[in-house]
Short mmCIF file of C-alpha atoms and ligand atoms in Angstrom, two decimals:
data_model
loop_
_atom_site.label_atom_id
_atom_site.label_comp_id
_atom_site.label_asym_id
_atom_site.label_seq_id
_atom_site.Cartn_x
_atom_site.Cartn_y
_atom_site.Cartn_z
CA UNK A 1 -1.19 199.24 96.28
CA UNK A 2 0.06 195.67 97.43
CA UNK A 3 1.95 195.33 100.14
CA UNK A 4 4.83 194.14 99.34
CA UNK A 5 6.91 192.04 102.03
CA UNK A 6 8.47 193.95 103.95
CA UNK A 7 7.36 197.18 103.01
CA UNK A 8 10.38 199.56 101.85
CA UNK A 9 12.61 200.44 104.34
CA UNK A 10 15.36 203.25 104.66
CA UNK A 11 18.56 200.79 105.32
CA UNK A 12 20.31 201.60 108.63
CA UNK A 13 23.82 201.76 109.88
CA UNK A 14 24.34 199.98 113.00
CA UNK A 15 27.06 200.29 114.53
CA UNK A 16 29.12 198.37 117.45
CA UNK A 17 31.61 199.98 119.91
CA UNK A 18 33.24 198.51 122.73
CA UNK A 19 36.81 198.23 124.23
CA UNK A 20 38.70 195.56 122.39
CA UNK A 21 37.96 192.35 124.09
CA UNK A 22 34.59 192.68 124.74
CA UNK A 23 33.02 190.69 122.78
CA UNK A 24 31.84 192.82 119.83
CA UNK A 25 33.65 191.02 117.36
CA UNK A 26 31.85 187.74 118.14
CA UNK A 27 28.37 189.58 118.68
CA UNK A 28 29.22 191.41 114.93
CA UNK A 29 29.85 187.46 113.53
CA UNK A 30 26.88 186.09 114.44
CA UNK A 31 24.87 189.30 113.78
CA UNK A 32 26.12 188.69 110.05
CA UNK A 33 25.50 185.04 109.56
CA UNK A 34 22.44 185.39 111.91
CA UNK A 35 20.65 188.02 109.70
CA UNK A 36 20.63 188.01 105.75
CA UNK A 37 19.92 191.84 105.74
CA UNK A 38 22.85 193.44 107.20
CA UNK A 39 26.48 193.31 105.73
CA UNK A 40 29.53 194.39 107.35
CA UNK A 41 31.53 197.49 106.29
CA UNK A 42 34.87 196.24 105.72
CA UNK A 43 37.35 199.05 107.20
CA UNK A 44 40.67 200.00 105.74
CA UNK A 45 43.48 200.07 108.29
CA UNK A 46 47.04 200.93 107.77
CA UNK A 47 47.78 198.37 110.97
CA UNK A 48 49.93 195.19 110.43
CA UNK A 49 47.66 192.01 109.93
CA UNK A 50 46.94 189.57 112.51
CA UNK A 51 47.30 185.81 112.43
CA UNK A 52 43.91 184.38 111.67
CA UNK A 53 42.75 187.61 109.73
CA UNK A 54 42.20 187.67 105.77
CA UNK A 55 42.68 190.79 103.95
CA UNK A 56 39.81 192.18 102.30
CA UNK A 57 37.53 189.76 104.46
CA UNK A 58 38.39 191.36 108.15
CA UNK A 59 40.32 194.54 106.99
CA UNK A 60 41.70 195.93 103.76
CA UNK A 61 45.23 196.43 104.77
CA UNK A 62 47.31 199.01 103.00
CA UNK A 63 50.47 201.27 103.80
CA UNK A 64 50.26 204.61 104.96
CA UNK A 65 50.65 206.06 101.81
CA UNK A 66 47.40 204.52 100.13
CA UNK A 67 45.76 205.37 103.07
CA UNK A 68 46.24 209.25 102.58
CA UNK A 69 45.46 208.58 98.86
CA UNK A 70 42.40 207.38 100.07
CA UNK A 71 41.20 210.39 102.33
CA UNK A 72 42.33 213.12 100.19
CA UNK A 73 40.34 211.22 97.58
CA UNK A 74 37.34 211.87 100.04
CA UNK A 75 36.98 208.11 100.20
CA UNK A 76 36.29 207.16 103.08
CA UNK A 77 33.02 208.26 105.40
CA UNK A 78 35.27 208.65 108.42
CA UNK A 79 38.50 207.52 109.54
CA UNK A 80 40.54 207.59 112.79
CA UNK A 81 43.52 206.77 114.66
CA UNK A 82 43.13 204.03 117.10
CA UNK A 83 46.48 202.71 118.78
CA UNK A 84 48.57 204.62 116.51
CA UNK A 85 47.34 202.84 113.38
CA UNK A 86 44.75 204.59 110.63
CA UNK A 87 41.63 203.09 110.34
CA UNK A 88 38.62 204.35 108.31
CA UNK A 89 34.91 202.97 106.70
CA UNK A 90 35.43 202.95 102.75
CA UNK A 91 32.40 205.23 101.24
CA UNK A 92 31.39 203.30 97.98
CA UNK A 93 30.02 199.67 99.57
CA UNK A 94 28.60 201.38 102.02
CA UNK A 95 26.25 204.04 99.88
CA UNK A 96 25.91 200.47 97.44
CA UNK A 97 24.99 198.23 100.15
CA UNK A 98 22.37 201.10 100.99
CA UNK A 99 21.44 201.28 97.59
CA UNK A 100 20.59 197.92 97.78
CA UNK A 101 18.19 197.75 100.54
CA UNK A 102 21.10 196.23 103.05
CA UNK A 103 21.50 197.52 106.61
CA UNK A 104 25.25 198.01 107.14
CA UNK A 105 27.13 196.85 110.52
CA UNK A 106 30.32 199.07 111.74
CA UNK A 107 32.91 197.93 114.27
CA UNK A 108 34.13 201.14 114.69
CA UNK A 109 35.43 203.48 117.87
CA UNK A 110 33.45 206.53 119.33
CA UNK A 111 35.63 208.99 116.78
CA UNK A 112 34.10 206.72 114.04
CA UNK A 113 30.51 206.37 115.42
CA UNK A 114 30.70 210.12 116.31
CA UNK A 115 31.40 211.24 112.66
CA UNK A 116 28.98 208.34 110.98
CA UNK A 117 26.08 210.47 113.25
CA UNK A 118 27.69 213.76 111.98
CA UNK A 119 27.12 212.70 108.28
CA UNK A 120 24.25 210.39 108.71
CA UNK A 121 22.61 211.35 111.45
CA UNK A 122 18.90 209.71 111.59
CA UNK A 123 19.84 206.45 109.55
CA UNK A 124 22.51 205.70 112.36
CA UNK A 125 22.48 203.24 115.49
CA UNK A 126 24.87 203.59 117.82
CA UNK A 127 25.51 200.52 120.41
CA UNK A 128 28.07 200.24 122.72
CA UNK A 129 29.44 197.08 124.96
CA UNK A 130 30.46 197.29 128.21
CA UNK A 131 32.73 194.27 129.79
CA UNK A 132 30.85 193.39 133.03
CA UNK A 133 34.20 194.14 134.83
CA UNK A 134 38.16 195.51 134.16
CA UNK A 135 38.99 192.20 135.89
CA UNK A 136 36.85 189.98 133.04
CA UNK A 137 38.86 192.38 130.36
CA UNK A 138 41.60 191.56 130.78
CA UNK A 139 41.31 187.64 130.83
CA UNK A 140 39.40 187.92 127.65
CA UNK A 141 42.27 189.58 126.00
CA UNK A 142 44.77 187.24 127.45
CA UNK A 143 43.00 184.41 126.69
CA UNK A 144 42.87 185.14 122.67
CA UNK A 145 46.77 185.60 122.98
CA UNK A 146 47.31 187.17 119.81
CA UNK A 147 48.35 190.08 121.49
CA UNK A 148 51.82 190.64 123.64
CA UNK A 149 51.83 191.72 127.19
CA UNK A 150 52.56 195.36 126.20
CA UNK A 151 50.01 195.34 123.54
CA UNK A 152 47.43 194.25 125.95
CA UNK A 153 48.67 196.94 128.39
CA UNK A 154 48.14 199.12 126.04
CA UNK A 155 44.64 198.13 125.19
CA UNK A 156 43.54 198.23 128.66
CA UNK A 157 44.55 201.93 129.07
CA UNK A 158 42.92 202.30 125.57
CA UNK A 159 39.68 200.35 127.08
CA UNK A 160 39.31 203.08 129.84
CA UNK A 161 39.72 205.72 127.77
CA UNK A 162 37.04 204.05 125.04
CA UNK A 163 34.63 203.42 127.78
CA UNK A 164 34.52 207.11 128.96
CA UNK A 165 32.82 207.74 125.12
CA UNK A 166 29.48 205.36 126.15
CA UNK A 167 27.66 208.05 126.70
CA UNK A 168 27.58 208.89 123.01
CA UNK A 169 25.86 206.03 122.26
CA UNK A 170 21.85 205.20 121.77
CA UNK A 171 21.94 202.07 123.51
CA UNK A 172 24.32 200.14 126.33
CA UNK A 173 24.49 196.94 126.89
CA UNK A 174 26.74 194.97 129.64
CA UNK A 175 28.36 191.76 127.87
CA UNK A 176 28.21 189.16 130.77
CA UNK A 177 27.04 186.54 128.66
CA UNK A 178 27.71 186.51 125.03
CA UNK A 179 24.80 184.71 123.85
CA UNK A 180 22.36 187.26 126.00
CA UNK A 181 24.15 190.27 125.19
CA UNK A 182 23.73 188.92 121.07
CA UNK A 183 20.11 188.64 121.99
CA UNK A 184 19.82 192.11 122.94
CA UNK A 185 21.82 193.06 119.85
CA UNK A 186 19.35 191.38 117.46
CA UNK A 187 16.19 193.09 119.60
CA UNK A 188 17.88 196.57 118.88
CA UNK A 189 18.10 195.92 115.17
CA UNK A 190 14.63 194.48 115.19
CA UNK A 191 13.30 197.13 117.09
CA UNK A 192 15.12 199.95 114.82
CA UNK A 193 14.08 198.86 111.76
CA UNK A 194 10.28 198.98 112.29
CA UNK A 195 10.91 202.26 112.98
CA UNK A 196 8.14 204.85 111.15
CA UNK A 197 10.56 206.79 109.76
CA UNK A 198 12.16 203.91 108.10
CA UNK A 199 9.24 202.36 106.86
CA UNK A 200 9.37 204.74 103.67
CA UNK A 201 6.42 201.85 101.61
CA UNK A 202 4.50 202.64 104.80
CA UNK A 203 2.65 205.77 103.36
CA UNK A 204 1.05 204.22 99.80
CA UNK A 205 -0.05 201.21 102.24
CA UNK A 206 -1.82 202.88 105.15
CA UNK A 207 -3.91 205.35 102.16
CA UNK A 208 -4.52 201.73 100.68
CA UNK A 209 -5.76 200.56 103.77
CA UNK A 210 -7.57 203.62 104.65
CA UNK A 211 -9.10 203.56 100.97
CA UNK A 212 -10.53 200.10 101.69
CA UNK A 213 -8.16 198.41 99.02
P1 LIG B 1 41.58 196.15 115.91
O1 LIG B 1 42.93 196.66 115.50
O2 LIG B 1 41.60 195.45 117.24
O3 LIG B 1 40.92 195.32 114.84
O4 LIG B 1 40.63 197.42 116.08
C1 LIG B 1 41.00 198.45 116.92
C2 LIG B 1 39.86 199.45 117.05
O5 LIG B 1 39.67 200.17 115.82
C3 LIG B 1 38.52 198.82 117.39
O6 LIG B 1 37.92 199.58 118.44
C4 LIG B 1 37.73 198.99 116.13
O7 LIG B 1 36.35 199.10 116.40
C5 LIG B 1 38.30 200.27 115.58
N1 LIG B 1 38.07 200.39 114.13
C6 LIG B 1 38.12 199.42 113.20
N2 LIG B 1 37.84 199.90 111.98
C7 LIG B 1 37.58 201.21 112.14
C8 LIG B 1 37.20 202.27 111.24
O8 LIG B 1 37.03 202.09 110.03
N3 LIG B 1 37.03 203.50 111.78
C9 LIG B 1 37.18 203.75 113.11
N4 LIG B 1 36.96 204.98 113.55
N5 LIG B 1 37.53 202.78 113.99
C10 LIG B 1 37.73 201.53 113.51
#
């Protein structure tokens, strides 16, 4: 047997966590034009859109009502409230992406990441980023200023609650400088996907080798 290059691989589903303002969103977009073998699950969320945000490219918005359609439907792999909004991981790109050979990146909360590991257990890698202080939060989140003063309020008494879930996670990391902190991100994934258990080719090419071929 040749070996082909890479050997086949079980595709993964990594997924990021971290209080809003953290800097998982910029970690996740350079992950993605970083690495041409991961592609980001595009959530569904029945919260209104942002400026700056595209439907379909950073969320698929939709009302409430095609949200329930969806989960009775069993469409989605998990979903959640987060700030009083729905938000859930449609099923079908996912299970195609993995069909594909393509690792899949989540930015998701701990109720998502939690139910990902109920359902896929093994083939799921759970990261979560810390802010290096409260103090450093909150002038991240005031310095994007899409968000009002309440809303940001709100997120930091979200952002406590969210970092209470960290230890549900594989691996933490403390975001004190982005481009360090993506570093570590992109040694995680490396790491994780020479994983034996993932290297399903593996087996034909080590009796090759061991044959002499
Ligand atoms: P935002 O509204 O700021 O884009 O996201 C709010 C929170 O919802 C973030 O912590 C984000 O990770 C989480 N989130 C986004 N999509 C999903 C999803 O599909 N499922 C779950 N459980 N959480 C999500």
């Amino acid at each position: 047997m040749a070996l082909t290059d890479p050997p086949a691989r079980r595709g993964l589903l990594f997924v990021l966590s971290s209080p809003s303002g953290a800097g998982k969103s910029t970690i996740a977009r350079k992950l993605l034009s970083a690495d041409g073998h991961i592609k980001l699950s595009v959530s569904a969320t029945t919260r209104p859109i942002r400026p700056g945000e595209t439907d379909g490219v950073d969320y698929h918005f939709v009302d409430e009502a095609q949200f329930k359609k969806m989960a009775t439907d069993g469409e989605f792999l998990e979903w959640a409230h987060v700030f009083g909004h729905r938000y859930g991981t449609p099923r079908a790109p996912v299970e195609a992406s993995l069909a594909e050979g393509q690792d899949v990146l989540f930015d998701i909360d701990w109720q998502g990441a939690q139910q990902l590991y109920q359902q896929a257990g093994g083939d799921v890698v759970r990261v979560f980023i810390l802010p290096p202080s409260m103090k450093e939060l909150e002038r991240r989140l005031h310095s994007r200023a899409t968000d009002s003063d309440d809303v940001i309020a709100a997120r930091m008494e979200r952002a406590a609650a969210e970092i209470g879930h960290w230890d549900g996670y594989d691996y933490v990391l403390i975001n004190k400088d982005v481009d360090a902190c993506f570093e570590q991100v992109r040694d995680i994934l490396a790491a994780e996907r020479l994983r034996r258990s993932r290297q399903t080719g593996l087996i034909g090419f080590v009796r090759s080798l061991t044959k002499g071929t």
